[in-house]
CSV table of C-alpha atoms in Angstrom, one decimal:
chain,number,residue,atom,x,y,z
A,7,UNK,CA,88.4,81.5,-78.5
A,8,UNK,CA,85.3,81.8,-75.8
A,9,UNK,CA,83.8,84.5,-78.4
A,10,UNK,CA,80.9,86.2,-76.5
A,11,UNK,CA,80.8,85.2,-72.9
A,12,UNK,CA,77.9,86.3,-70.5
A,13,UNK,CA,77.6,86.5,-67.4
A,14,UNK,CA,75.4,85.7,-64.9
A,15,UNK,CA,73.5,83.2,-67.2
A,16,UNK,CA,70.3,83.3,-64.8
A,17,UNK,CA,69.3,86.0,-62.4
A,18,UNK,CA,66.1,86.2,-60.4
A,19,UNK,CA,65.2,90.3,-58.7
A,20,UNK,CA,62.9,91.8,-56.8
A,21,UNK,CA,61.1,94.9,-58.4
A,22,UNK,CA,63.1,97.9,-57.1
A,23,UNK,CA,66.6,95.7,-57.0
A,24,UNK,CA,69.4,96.5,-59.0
A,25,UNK,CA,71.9,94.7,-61.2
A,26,UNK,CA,74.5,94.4,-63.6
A,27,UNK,CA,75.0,92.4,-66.5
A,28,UNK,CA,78.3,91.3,-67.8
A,29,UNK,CA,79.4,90.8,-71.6
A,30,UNK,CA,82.9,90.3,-72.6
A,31,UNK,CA,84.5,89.3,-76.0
A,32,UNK,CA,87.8,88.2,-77.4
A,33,UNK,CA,87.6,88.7,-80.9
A,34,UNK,CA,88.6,92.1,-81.0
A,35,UNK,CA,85.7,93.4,-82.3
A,36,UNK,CA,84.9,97.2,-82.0
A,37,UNK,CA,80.9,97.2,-81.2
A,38,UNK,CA,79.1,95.5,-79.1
A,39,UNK,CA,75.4,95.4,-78.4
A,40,UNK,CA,72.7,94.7,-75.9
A,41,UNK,CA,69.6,92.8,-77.0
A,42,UNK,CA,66.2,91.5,-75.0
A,43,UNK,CA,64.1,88.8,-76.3
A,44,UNK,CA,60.6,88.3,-75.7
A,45,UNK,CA,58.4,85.5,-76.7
A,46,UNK,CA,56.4,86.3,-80.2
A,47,UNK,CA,58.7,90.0,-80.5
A,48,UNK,CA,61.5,89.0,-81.6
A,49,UNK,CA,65.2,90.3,-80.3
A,50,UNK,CA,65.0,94.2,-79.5
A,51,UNK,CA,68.4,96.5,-79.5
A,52,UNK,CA,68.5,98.2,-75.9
A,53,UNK,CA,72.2,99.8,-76.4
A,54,UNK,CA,75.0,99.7,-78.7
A,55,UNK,CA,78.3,101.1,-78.7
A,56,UNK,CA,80.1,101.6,-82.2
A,57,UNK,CA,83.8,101.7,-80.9
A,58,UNK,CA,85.6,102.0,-77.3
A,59,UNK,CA,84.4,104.9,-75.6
A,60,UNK,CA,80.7,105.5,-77.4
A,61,UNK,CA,77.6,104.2,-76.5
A,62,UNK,CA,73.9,105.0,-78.3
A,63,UNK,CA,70.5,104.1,-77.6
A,64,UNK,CA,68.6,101.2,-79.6
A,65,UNK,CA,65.3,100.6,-79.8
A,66,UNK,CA,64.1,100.2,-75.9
A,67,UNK,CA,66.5,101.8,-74.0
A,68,UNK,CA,63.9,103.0,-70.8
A,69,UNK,CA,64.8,101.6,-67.5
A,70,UNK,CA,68.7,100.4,-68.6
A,71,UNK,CA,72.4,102.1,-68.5
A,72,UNK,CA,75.1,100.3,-70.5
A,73,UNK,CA,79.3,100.6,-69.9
A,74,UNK,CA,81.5,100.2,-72.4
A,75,UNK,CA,84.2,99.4,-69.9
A,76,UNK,CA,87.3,98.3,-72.4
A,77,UNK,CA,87.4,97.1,-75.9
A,78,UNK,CA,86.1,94.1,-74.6
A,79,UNK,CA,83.5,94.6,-71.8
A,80,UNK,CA,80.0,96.1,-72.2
A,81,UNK,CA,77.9,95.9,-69.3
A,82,UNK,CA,73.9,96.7,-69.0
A,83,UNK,CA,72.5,98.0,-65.6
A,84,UNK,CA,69.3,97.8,-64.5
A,85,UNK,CA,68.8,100.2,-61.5
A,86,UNK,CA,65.9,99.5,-60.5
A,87,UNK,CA,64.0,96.5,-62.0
A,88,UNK,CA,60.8,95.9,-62.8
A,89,UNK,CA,58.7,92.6,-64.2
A,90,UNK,CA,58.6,94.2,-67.3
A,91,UNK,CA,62.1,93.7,-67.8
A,92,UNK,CA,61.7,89.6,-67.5
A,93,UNK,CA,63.0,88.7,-70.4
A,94,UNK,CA,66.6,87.0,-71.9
A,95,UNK,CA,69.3,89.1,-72.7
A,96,UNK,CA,71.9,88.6,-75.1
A,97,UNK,CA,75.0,90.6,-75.7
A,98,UNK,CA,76.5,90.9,-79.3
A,99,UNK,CA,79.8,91.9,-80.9
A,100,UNK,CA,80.8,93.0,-84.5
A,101,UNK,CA,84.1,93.9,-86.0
A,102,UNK,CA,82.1,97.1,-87.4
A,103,UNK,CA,78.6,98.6,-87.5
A,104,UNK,CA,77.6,96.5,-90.6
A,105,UNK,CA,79.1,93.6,-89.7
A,106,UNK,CA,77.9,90.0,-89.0
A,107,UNK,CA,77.1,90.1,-85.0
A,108,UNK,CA,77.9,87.0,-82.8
A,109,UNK,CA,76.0,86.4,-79.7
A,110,UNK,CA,76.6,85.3,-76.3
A,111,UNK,CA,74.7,82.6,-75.0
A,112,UNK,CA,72.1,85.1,-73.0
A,113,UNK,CA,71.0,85.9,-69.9
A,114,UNK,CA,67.8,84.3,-68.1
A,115,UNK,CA,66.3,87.6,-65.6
A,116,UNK,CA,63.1,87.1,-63.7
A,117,UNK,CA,61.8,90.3,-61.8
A,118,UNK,CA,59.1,89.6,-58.9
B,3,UNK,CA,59.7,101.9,-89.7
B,4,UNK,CA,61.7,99.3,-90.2
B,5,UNK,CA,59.8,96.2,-90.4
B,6,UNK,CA,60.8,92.4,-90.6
B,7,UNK,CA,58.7,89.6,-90.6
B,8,UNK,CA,58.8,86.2,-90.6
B,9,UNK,CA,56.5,83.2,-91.9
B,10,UNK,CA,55.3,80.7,-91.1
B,11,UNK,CA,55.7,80.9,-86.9
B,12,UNK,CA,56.1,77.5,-87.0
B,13,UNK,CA,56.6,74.4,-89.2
B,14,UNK,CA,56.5,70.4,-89.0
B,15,UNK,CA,58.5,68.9,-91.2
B,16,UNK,CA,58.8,64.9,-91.6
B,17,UNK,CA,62.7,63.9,-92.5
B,18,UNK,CA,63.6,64.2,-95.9
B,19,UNK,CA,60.5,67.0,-96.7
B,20,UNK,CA,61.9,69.8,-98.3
B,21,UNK,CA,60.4,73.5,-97.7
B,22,UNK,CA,60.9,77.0,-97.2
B,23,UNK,CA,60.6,79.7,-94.6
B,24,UNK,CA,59.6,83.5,-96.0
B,25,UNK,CA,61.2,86.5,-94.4
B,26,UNK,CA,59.8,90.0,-95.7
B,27,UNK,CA,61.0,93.0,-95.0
B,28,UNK,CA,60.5,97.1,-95.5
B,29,UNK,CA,64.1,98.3,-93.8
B,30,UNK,CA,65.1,101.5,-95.1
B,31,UNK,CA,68.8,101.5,-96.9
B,32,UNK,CA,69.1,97.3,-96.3
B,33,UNK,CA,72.9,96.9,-96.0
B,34,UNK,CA,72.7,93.7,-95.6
B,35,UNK,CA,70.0,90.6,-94.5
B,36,UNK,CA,71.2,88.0,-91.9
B,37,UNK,CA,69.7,85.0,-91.2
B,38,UNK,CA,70.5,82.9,-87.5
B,39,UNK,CA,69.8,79.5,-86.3
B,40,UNK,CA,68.8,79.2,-82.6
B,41,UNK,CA,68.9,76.5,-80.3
B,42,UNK,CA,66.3,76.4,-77.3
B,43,UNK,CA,68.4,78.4,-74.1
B,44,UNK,CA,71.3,79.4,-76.4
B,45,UNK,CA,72.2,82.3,-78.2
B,46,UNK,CA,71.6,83.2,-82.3
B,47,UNK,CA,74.4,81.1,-84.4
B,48,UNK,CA,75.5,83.1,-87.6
B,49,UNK,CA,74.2,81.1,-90.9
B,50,UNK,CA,74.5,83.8,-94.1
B,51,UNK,CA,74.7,87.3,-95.0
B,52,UNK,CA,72.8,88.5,-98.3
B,53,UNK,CA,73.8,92.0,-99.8
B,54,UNK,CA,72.0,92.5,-102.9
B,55,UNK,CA,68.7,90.9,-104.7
B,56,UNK,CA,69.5,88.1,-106.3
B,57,UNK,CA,72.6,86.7,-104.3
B,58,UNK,CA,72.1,83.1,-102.9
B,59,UNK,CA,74.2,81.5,-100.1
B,60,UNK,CA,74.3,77.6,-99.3
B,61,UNK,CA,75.5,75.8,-96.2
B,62,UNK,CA,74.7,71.8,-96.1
B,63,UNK,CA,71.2,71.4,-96.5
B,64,UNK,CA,70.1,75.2,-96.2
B,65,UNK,CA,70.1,78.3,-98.7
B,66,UNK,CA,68.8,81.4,-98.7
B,67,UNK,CA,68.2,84.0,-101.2
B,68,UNK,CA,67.3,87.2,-101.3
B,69,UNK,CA,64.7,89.5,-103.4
B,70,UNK,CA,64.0,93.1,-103.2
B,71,UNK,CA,61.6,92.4,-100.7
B,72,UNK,CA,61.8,89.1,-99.3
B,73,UNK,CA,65.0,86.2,-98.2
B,74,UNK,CA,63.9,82.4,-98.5
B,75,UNK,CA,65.9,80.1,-96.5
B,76,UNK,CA,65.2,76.5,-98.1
B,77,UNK,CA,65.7,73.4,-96.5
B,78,UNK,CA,66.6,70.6,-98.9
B,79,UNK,CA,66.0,66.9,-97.5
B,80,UNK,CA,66.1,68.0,-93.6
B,81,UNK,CA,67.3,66.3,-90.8
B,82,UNK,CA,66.2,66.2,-86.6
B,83,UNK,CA,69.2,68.0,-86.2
B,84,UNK,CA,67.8,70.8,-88.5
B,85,UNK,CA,64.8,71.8,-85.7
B,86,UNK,CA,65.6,74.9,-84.1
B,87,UNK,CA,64.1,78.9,-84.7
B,88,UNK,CA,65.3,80.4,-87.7
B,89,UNK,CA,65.9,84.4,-87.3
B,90,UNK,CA,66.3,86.8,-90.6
B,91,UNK,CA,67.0,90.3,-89.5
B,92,UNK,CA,67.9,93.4,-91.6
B,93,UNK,CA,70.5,95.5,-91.3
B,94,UNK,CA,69.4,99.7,-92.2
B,95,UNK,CA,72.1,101.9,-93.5
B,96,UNK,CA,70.0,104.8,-92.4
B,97,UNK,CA,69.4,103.5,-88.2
B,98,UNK,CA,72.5,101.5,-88.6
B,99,UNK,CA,70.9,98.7,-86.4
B,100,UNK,CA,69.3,95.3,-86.8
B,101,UNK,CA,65.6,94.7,-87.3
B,102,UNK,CA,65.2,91.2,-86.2
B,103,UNK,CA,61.7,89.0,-86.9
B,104,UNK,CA,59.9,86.9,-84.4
B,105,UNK,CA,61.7,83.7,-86.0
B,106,UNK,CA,60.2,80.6,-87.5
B,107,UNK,CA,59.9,77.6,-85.3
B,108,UNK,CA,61.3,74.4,-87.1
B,109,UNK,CA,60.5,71.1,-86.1
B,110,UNK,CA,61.8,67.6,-88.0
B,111,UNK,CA,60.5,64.6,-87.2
B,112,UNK,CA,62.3,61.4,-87.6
């Protein structure tokens, strides 16, 4: 079992690019999440989605779009990035919404 | 608001010096409080899940306990290999999300 596997695992934009962020997991696990973590604020909820098919905002949703693609892919978009979005992003799965969540190893993004 | 937070930011340890890091929290409906271990450029590792005051959990040289208010996680007779950043978050059955602190840095020197 991989678990949580992201993808890329660094990323460096200029303001105004785009991108996509890729999360799969193989535990069979019906929600996912999307987290950023900054230095001194601890890990933030951008999106979840509870179950295949549903997604909800978290906490700092501005500036991102999320997929829920299959049971097992969730992807985060940022259309059109800006240095306030340097930060590391980790994705997150759960077998339900109360559930222990395991993370992915994260994702390194620098915006210019 | 929820609210979770962490102390001390940081802490030195010598091997073998036992101590404790404090996680307080105000999260509406807790349904659960988790505590992570996280290696520098890796993601949060899954240590214990506390449901209701008084539970405690153990794993090797760690336990955590949980009050109304706060989770301990103490470190019994630490180890190098015990240095990472320690993460509690809390888990709101109203919001339905996670509340994570800003995680205590652990150091243990040899």
């Amino acid at each position: 079992n991989a678990g949580v596997t992201q993808t890329p695992k660094f990323q460096v934009l200029k303001t105004g690019q785009s991108m996509t962020l890729q999360c799969a997991q193989d535990m069979n696990h019906n929600s996912m999440y999307w987290y950023r973590q900054d230095p001194g604020m601890g890990l933030r909820l951008i999106y979840y989605s509870a179950s295949e098919g549903t997604t909800d905002k978290g906490e700092v949703p501005n500036g991102y779009n999320v997929s829920r693609l299959n049971k097992r892919e969730f992807s985060l978009r940022l259309e059109s990035a800006a240095p306030s979005q340097t930060s590391v992003y980790f994705c997150a799965s759960s077998e339900g919404g109360t559930d222990t969540q395991y993370f992915g190893p994260g994702t390194r993004l620098t915006v210019l | 608001e929820d609210q979770v937070t962490q102390s001390p930011e940081a802490l030195r340890l010598q091997e073998g010096e036992s101590s404790s890091l404090n996680c307080s929290y105000t999260v509406s409906g807790l349904r659960g409080l988790f505590w992570y271990r996280q290696d520098p450029g890796k993601g949060p590792e899954f240590l214990f899940t506390l449901y209701s005051a008084g539970e405690e959990k153990e794993k090797e040289r760690l336990k955590a306990t949980l009050t109304k208010k706060e989770s301990f996680l103490h470190i019994t007779a630490p180890k190098p290999e015990d240095s990472a950043t320690y993460l509690c978050a809390g888990f709101s059955g109203s919001a339905r999300q996670l509340t994570f602190g800003s995680g205590t840095q652990l150091t243990v020197l040899p």
